[in-house]
């Protein structure tokens, strides 16, 4: 196998990606340009070719490097999936090449985020899982399969007058909810620039939806469609409207929308096993699916930075006290280095 860094346009790349098991939206070449544009991170996207010169494997990699948090190579940062695709030989070669680069450059952590097992000689972490729900051909069949309690929870915001809207015009209200929700959690939020860039780069694949009460956005979601699957990548709801449970109607409308677009698998996105978010996702009747995150750590590094660990645990307590305007301004400058 010959491994090269690719900088050209991605027509060959994307065609190859879509032919391989385990591919996701985040393997597409446009993410390289988007991450370079929004974050300024180096993206050494790798390709493997066989002896005949035919494309045999790809690995999207992103270098996230800062004095504060350290040096990381991740596929893909800020997202749930990545990792090499291709023949078993190419996948192994790409994993070994990335590990050699990480070793020679003193990278704190190499992390290849796959949704399927890979033939890679690296330790694997299952610290994150997702929940998958098979969708029928019509919303009525899905609705009738829900438990009575779940249907009641979905009806509640409808009775309160909550309505859900979809479209590119929902990016700004989505971000208003998302940034406020993240501040309340004590976590820096990504910039609105990121979501504007996503809406521009993927006008058909990226779905933005927002739940309104009396004209005010109170819950919102953003996700991606690829193949016959949709993943809810980001979802938020304002804590002061918790009683209304607008997020229940939001998820239901996304499911209806997905069915209307011919999607047959609803992916709830990654979560930590046993956490509140995990339990929320399981209540919809889906099945748990482990994620395969392959890693090479330098020293004690076994994961990307987390506010649950060490001195970083002080951050959420301080962040919640910041005025929203300051948190929204400072957040993107910090979180861009937390992959």
Tab-separated table of C-alpha atoms in Angstrom:
chain	number	residue	atom	x	y	z
A	1	UNK	CA	0.000	0.000	0.000
A	2	UNK	CA	1.162	3.530	-0.803
A	3	UNK	CA	-0.126	6.214	1.594
A	4	UNK	CA	-0.389	9.814	0.414
A	5	UNK	CA	-1.825	13.076	1.745
A	6	UNK	CA	-4.513	14.338	-0.616
A	7	UNK	CA	-5.187	18.014	-1.260
A	8	UNK	CA	-7.143	17.846	-4.507
A	9	UNK	CA	-10.884	17.987	-5.025
A	10	UNK	CA	-12.852	15.107	-3.607
A	11	UNK	CA	-14.823	13.601	-6.494
A	12	UNK	CA	-12.802	10.376	-6.450
A	13	UNK	CA	-12.801	10.420	-2.648
A	14	UNK	CA	-16.574	10.767	-2.257
A	15	UNK	CA	-17.378	8.123	-4.829
A	16	UNK	CA	-15.124	5.683	-3.003
A	17	UNK	CA	-16.547	6.606	0.414
A	18	UNK	CA	-20.134	5.886	-0.606
A	19	UNK	CA	-19.204	2.371	-1.735
A	20	UNK	CA	-17.804	1.277	1.625
A	21	UNK	CA	-19.443	-0.231	4.698
A	22	UNK	CA	-19.477	2.045	7.703
A	23	UNK	CA	-19.356	5.292	5.726
A	24	UNK	CA	-21.011	8.344	7.214
A	25	UNK	CA	-21.694	11.905	6.189
A	26	UNK	CA	-18.570	12.966	8.064
A	27	UNK	CA	-16.317	11.002	5.727
A	28	UNK	CA	-17.273	13.260	2.795
A	29	UNK	CA	-14.530	15.479	1.398
A	30	UNK	CA	-16.422	18.744	1.897
A	31	UNK	CA	-15.766	18.471	5.636
A	32	UNK	CA	-12.077	19.078	4.926
A	33	UNK	CA	-12.765	22.447	3.361
A	34	UNK	CA	-15.328	23.338	6.014
A	35	UNK	CA	-13.016	22.580	8.965
A	36	UNK	CA	-10.130	24.432	7.361
A	37	UNK	CA	-12.362	27.419	6.694
A	38	UNK	CA	-14.130	27.603	10.081
A	39	UNK	CA	-11.428	26.421	12.485
A	40	UNK	CA	-8.184	26.882	10.600
A	41	UNK	CA	-7.101	23.345	11.544
A	42	UNK	CA	-4.779	21.369	9.295
A	43	UNK	CA	-6.555	18.427	7.639
A	44	UNK	CA	-4.066	15.765	6.450
A	45	UNK	CA	-6.573	13.586	4.587
A	46	UNK	CA	-4.925	10.273	3.711
A	47	UNK	CA	-5.457	7.885	0.791
A	48	UNK	CA	-4.122	4.365	0.271
A	49	UNK	CA	-3.459	2.977	-3.209
A	50	UNK	CA	-2.662	-0.600	-4.121
A	51	UNK	CA	0.185	-1.783	-6.353
A	52	UNK	CA	-1.870	-1.009	-9.456
A	53	UNK	CA	-2.514	2.566	-8.282
A	54	UNK	CA	-6.193	1.969	-7.571
A	55	UNK	CA	-7.754	3.748	-4.616
A	56	UNK	CA	-8.097	1.201	-1.784
A	57	UNK	CA	-8.717	3.282	1.343
A	58	UNK	CA	-9.264	6.763	2.777
A	59	UNK	CA	-8.791	8.330	6.211
A	60	UNK	CA	-9.967	11.881	6.987
A	61	UNK	CA	-7.703	13.295	9.703
A	62	UNK	CA	-7.744	16.641	11.488
A	63	UNK	CA	-4.938	18.103	13.573
A	64	UNK	CA	-6.202	20.010	16.624
A	65	UNK	CA	-3.302	21.678	18.407
A	66	UNK	CA	-3.087	24.258	21.196
A	67	UNK	CA	-0.826	25.184	24.107
A	68	UNK	CA	-3.730	24.847	26.549
A	69	UNK	CA	-5.113	21.422	25.622
A	70	UNK	CA	-2.324	19.762	23.636
A	71	UNK	CA	-1.879	18.112	20.256
A	72	UNK	CA	-4.525	15.751	18.843
A	73	UNK	CA	-5.113	13.876	15.591
A	74	UNK	CA	-8.792	12.980	15.315
A	75	UNK	CA	-11.123	11.509	12.731
A	76	UNK	CA	-13.427	13.339	13.067
A	77	UNK	CA	-13.250	16.096	15.730
A	78	UNK	CA	-16.481	17.693	17.048
A	79	UNK	CA	-18.403	14.884	15.312
A	80	UNK	CA	-19.306	11.287	16.116
A	81	UNK	CA	-17.786	9.276	13.297
A	82	UNK	CA	-14.728	9.057	11.092
A	83	UNK	CA	-11.955	6.508	10.851
A	84	UNK	CA	-10.532	4.740	7.803
A	85	UNK	CA	-12.650	3.142	5.082
A	86	UNK	CA	-11.635	0.649	2.428
A	87	UNK	CA	-10.239	-2.825	2.045
A	88	UNK	CA	-9.053	-4.589	5.183
A	89	UNK	CA	-5.443	-4.218	4.064
A	90	UNK	CA	-5.874	-0.502	3.352
A	91	UNK	CA	-7.634	0.163	6.649
A	92	UNK	CA	-4.819	-1.553	8.543
A	93	UNK	CA	-2.179	0.376	6.581
A	94	UNK	CA	-3.909	3.721	7.139
A	95	UNK	CA	-4.290	3.047	10.866
A	96	UNK	CA	-0.632	2.067	11.168
A	97	UNK	CA	0.478	5.131	9.184
A	98	UNK	CA	-1.583	7.477	11.383
A	99	UNK	CA	-0.167	5.821	14.519
A	100	UNK	CA	3.388	6.284	13.210
A	101	UNK	CA	2.712	9.968	12.535
A	102	UNK	CA	1.251	10.390	16.020
A	103	UNK	CA	4.266	8.683	17.561
A	104	UNK	CA	6.884	10.637	15.601
A	105	UNK	CA	5.195	13.991	16.245
A	106	UNK	CA	4.523	13.409	19.945
A	107	UNK	CA	0.763	13.664	19.486
A	108	UNK	CA	-1.071	13.527	22.808
A	109	UNK	CA	-3.868	11.379	21.390
A	110	UNK	CA	-4.740	9.816	18.058
A	111	UNK	CA	-8.446	8.927	17.931
A	112	UNK	CA	-10.192	7.243	14.995
A	113	UNK	CA	-13.961	7.314	15.577
A	114	UNK	CA	-15.615	4.424	13.780
A	115	UNK	CA	-19.126	3.027	13.961
A	116	UNK	CA	-17.944	-0.467	12.957
A	117	UNK	CA	-15.067	-2.731	14.091
A	118	UNK	CA	-11.861	-2.143	12.145
A	119	UNK	CA	-8.788	-4.248	11.406
A	120	UNK	CA	-6.526	-1.820	13.258
A	121	UNK	CA	-3.807	-2.689	15.747
A	122	UNK	CA	-4.859	-0.032	18.262
A	123	UNK	CA	-6.777	-0.185	21.559
A	124	UNK	CA	-10.496	0.487	21.162
A	125	UNK	CA	-12.757	2.489	23.482
A	126	UNK	CA	-16.516	2.013	23.845
A	127	UNK	CA	-16.961	5.004	26.143
A	128	UNK	CA	-19.614	6.336	23.762
A	129	UNK	CA	-22.662	4.624	22.283
A	130	UNK	CA	-25.526	5.631	20.049
A	131	UNK	CA	-29.177	4.612	19.813
A	132	UNK	CA	-30.719	3.582	16.491
A	133	UNK	CA	-34.417	3.466	15.671
A	134	UNK	CA	-35.729	1.733	12.555
A	135	UNK	CA	-38.332	3.871	10.790
A	136	UNK	CA	-41.348	2.404	8.970
A	137	UNK	CA	-42.706	3.758	5.699
A	138	UNK	CA	-45.316	5.984	7.355
A	139	UNK	CA	-45.471	8.041	10.590
A	140	UNK	CA	-48.742	6.447	11.712
A	141	UNK	CA	-47.109	3.034	12.050
A	142	UNK	CA	-44.290	4.528	14.117
A	143	UNK	CA	-46.734	6.451	16.317
A	144	UNK	CA	-48.867	3.400	17.008
A	145	UNK	CA	-45.771	1.497	18.120
A	146	UNK	CA	-44.926	4.013	20.845
A	147	UNK	CA	-45.934	3.379	24.439
A	148	UNK	CA	-48.874	5.404	25.742
A	149	UNK	CA	-46.626	7.413	28.068
A	150	UNK	CA	-44.391	8.461	25.182
A	151	UNK	CA	-47.346	9.533	23.030
A	152	UNK	CA	-48.651	11.587	25.950
A	153	UNK	CA	-45.276	13.312	26.325
A	154	UNK	CA	-45.322	14.229	22.619
A	155	UNK	CA	-48.890	15.576	22.814
A	156	UNK	CA	-48.101	17.792	25.806
A	157	UNK	CA	-46.155	20.505	23.939
A	158	UNK	CA	-48.728	20.390	21.142
A	159	UNK	CA	-51.443	21.231	23.675
A	160	UNK	CA	-49.267	24.102	24.910
A	161	UNK	CA	-49.179	25.515	21.392
A	162	UNK	CA	-45.638	24.512	20.390
A	163	UNK	CA	-44.979	24.324	16.642
A	164	UNK	CA	-41.871	23.040	14.807
A	165	UNK	CA	-40.384	24.566	11.670
A	166	UNK	CA	-37.675	23.250	9.321
A	167	UNK	CA	-35.385	24.893	6.809
A	168	UNK	CA	-32.243	26.981	6.315
A	169	UNK	CA	-33.986	29.957	7.936
A	170	UNK	CA	-33.863	28.028	11.229
A	171	UNK	CA	-30.058	28.285	11.592
A	172	UNK	CA	-30.168	31.525	13.577
A	173	UNK	CA	-32.966	30.475	15.977
A	174	UNK	CA	-31.281	27.077	16.316
A	175	UNK	CA	-28.102	28.800	17.416
A	176	UNK	CA	-29.947	31.080	19.838
A	177	UNK	CA	-31.248	27.986	21.651
A	178	UNK	CA	-28.058	25.948	21.281
A	179	UNK	CA	-25.659	28.599	22.615
A	180	UNK	CA	-27.907	29.412	25.567
A	181	UNK	CA	-28.392	25.727	26.389
A	182	UNK	CA	-24.645	25.077	26.283
A	183	UNK	CA	-23.935	28.029	28.575
A	184	UNK	CA	-26.503	26.678	31.061
A	185	UNK	CA	-24.742	23.291	30.945
A	186	UNK	CA	-21.427	25.027	31.644
A	187	UNK	CA	-19.927	24.124	28.268
A	188	UNK	CA	-18.476	26.472	25.612
A	189	UNK	CA	-20.520	26.442	22.408
A	190	UNK	CA	-19.366	26.243	18.822
A	191	UNK	CA	-19.739	29.416	16.756
A	192	UNK	CA	-22.721	30.321	14.651
A	193	UNK	CA	-20.194	30.541	11.805
A	194	UNK	CA	-19.862	26.743	11.950
A	195	UNK	CA	-23.590	26.182	11.484
A	196	UNK	CA	-23.864	28.809	8.751
A	197	UNK	CA	-21.023	27.006	6.950
A	198	UNK	CA	-22.773	23.638	7.412
A	199	UNK	CA	-26.030	24.998	5.973
A	200	UNK	CA	-24.125	26.413	2.973
A	201	UNK	CA	-21.955	23.325	2.340
A	202	UNK	CA	-24.757	20.773	2.766
A	203	UNK	CA	-28.050	22.441	1.779
A	204	UNK	CA	-29.782	19.105	1.160
A	205	UNK	CA	-28.124	16.944	3.816
A	206	UNK	CA	-28.078	19.244	6.857
A	207	UNK	CA	-31.489	19.654	8.520
A	208	UNK	CA	-32.221	22.450	10.977
A	209	UNK	CA	-35.436	22.371	12.993
A	210	UNK	CA	-36.734	24.638	15.738
A	211	UNK	CA	-39.667	24.386	18.187
A	212	UNK	CA	-41.480	27.652	18.931
A	213	UNK	CA	-43.779	28.702	21.742
A	214	UNK	CA	-45.625	31.955	21.058
A	215	UNK	CA	-43.033	32.817	18.442
A	216	UNK	CA	-40.010	32.221	20.673
A	217	UNK	CA	-37.563	29.377	19.883
A	218	UNK	CA	-37.311	27.075	22.905
A	219	UNK	CA	-35.883	23.813	21.479
A	220	UNK	CA	-33.840	23.088	18.374
A	221	UNK	CA	-31.940	20.393	16.527
A	222	UNK	CA	-29.489	19.942	13.681
A	223	UNK	CA	-28.526	16.717	11.974
A	224	UNK	CA	-27.404	15.057	8.772
A	225	UNK	CA	-28.855	12.628	6.271
A	226	UNK	CA	-26.691	10.132	4.401
A	227	UNK	CA	-27.886	7.105	2.505
A	228	UNK	CA	-31.059	5.940	4.219
A	229	UNK	CA	-30.041	7.293	7.631
A	230	UNK	CA	-30.465	10.519	9.574
A	231	UNK	CA	-28.435	11.457	12.656
A	232	UNK	CA	-29.535	14.085	15.171
A	233	UNK	CA	-26.078	15.512	15.801
A	234	UNK	CA	-26.991	18.484	18.011
A	235	UNK	CA	-30.181	19.033	20.014
A	236	UNK	CA	-30.962	21.583	22.704
A	237	UNK	CA	-33.871	22.838	24.789
A	238	UNK	CA	-34.128	25.809	27.141
A	239	UNK	CA	-34.240	24.697	30.748
A	240	UNK	CA	-36.787	27.316	31.780
A	241	UNK	CA	-39.316	25.638	29.456
A	242	UNK	CA	-38.646	22.121	30.723
A	243	UNK	CA	-42.289	21.761	31.834
A	244	UNK	CA	-43.449	22.169	28.240
A	245	UNK	CA	-41.223	19.284	27.036
A	246	UNK	CA	-40.757	20.845	23.614
A	247	UNK	CA	-37.861	18.488	22.855
A	248	UNK	CA	-40.314	15.575	22.701
A	249	UNK	CA	-42.288	17.195	19.904
A	250	UNK	CA	-39.045	18.307	18.232
A	251	UNK	CA	-37.738	14.740	17.982
A	252	UNK	CA	-41.096	13.459	16.773
A	253	UNK	CA	-41.249	16.080	14.010
A	254	UNK	CA	-37.710	15.180	12.941
A	255	UNK	CA	-38.805	11.537	12.716
A	256	UNK	CA	-41.857	12.480	10.643
A	257	UNK	CA	-39.669	14.622	8.407
A	258	UNK	CA	-37.165	11.791	7.985
A	259	UNK	CA	-39.871	9.309	6.999
A	260	UNK	CA	-41.203	11.823	4.480
A	261	UNK	CA	-37.720	11.990	2.934
A	262	UNK	CA	-37.481	8.209	2.587
A	263	UNK	CA	-35.154	7.697	5.569
A	264	UNK	CA	-35.362	4.296	7.277
A	265	UNK	CA	-32.939	4.687	10.198
A	266	UNK	CA	-33.044	7.419	12.856
A	267	UNK	CA	-29.724	7.832	14.646
A	268	UNK	CA	-29.979	9.670	17.979
A	269	UNK	CA	-26.271	10.551	18.057
A	270	UNK	CA	-23.592	9.688	20.560
A	271	UNK	CA	-24.040	9.664	24.322
A	272	UNK	CA	-22.406	8.286	27.457
A	273	UNK	CA	-23.766	4.886	28.554
A	274	UNK	CA	-26.046	5.133	31.578
A	275	UNK	CA	-26.404	8.923	31.450
A	276	UNK	CA	-29.618	10.952	31.312
A	277	UNK	CA	-29.215	11.560	27.586
A	278	UNK	CA	-28.789	7.829	27.009
A	279	UNK	CA	-32.014	7.102	28.882
A	280	UNK	CA	-33.868	9.817	26.964
A	281	UNK	CA	-32.882	8.220	23.672
A	282	UNK	CA	-33.732	4.672	24.708
A	283	UNK	CA	-37.306	5.642	25.650
A	284	UNK	CA	-38.160	5.946	21.942
A	285	UNK	CA	-37.790	2.194	21.538
A	286	UNK	CA	-34.515	2.081	19.645
A	287	UNK	CA	-31.562	-0.235	20.069
A	288	UNK	CA	-28.186	0.609	21.537
A	289	UNK	CA	-25.155	0.420	19.240
A	290	UNK	CA	-21.558	0.621	20.527
A	291	UNK	CA	-19.076	2.961	18.901
A	292	UNK	CA	-15.526	1.870	18.111
A	293	UNK	CA	-13.067	4.657	18.879
A	294	UNK	CA	-9.515	3.475	18.203
A	295	UNK	CA	-6.804	5.321	20.103
A	296	UNK	CA	-3.101	5.784	20.531
A	297	UNK	CA	-2.330	7.853	23.616
A	298	UNK	CA	0.906	9.525	24.606
A	299	UNK	CA	1.442	8.922	28.318
A	300	UNK	CA	-1.809	9.089	30.279
A	301	UNK	CA	-4.009	10.492	27.536
A	302	UNK	CA	-6.893	8.095	26.953
A	303	UNK	CA	-9.534	10.554	25.767
A	304	UNK	CA	-9.955	14.034	24.395
A	305	UNK	CA	-10.377	16.831	27.004
A	306	UNK	CA	-13.519	16.520	29.124
A	307	UNK	CA	-15.020	18.896	31.713
A	308	UNK	CA	-15.659	15.837	33.872
A	309	UNK	CA	-11.956	15.257	34.441
A	310	UNK	CA	-9.337	16.875	36.667
A	311	UNK	CA	-8.895	20.616	36.792
A	312	UNK	CA	-11.233	21.047	33.808
A	313	UNK	CA	-14.129	20.098	36.104
A	314	UNK	CA	-13.941	23.623	37.513
A	315	UNK	CA	-14.821	25.043	34.104
A	316	UNK	CA	-18.574	24.275	33.966
A	317	UNK	CA	-19.187	25.822	37.374
A	318	UNK	CA	-17.493	29.023	36.296
A	319	UNK	CA	-18.940	29.048	32.785
A	320	UNK	CA	-22.545	28.932	34.025
A	321	UNK	CA	-21.972	32.202	35.851
A	322	UNK	CA	-20.898	34.101	32.724
A	323	UNK	CA	-23.358	36.472	31.041
A	324	UNK	CA	-24.706	34.811	27.897
A	325	UNK	CA	-23.217	37.444	25.600
A	326	UNK	CA	-19.717	36.883	26.993
A	327	UNK	CA	-20.075	33.083	26.963
A	328	UNK	CA	-21.257	33.158	23.343
A	329	UNK	CA	-18.289	35.328	22.362
A	330	UNK	CA	-15.604	33.394	24.236
A	331	UNK	CA	-16.941	29.865	23.736
A	332	UNK	CA	-15.922	29.292	20.096
A	333	UNK	CA	-12.354	30.454	20.830
A	334	UNK	CA	-12.021	27.698	23.436
A	335	UNK	CA	-14.070	24.796	22.064
A	336	UNK	CA	-12.296	24.871	18.689
A	337	UNK	CA	-9.375	23.205	20.502
A	338	UNK	CA	-11.486	20.574	22.312
A	339	UNK	CA	-12.040	17.851	19.687
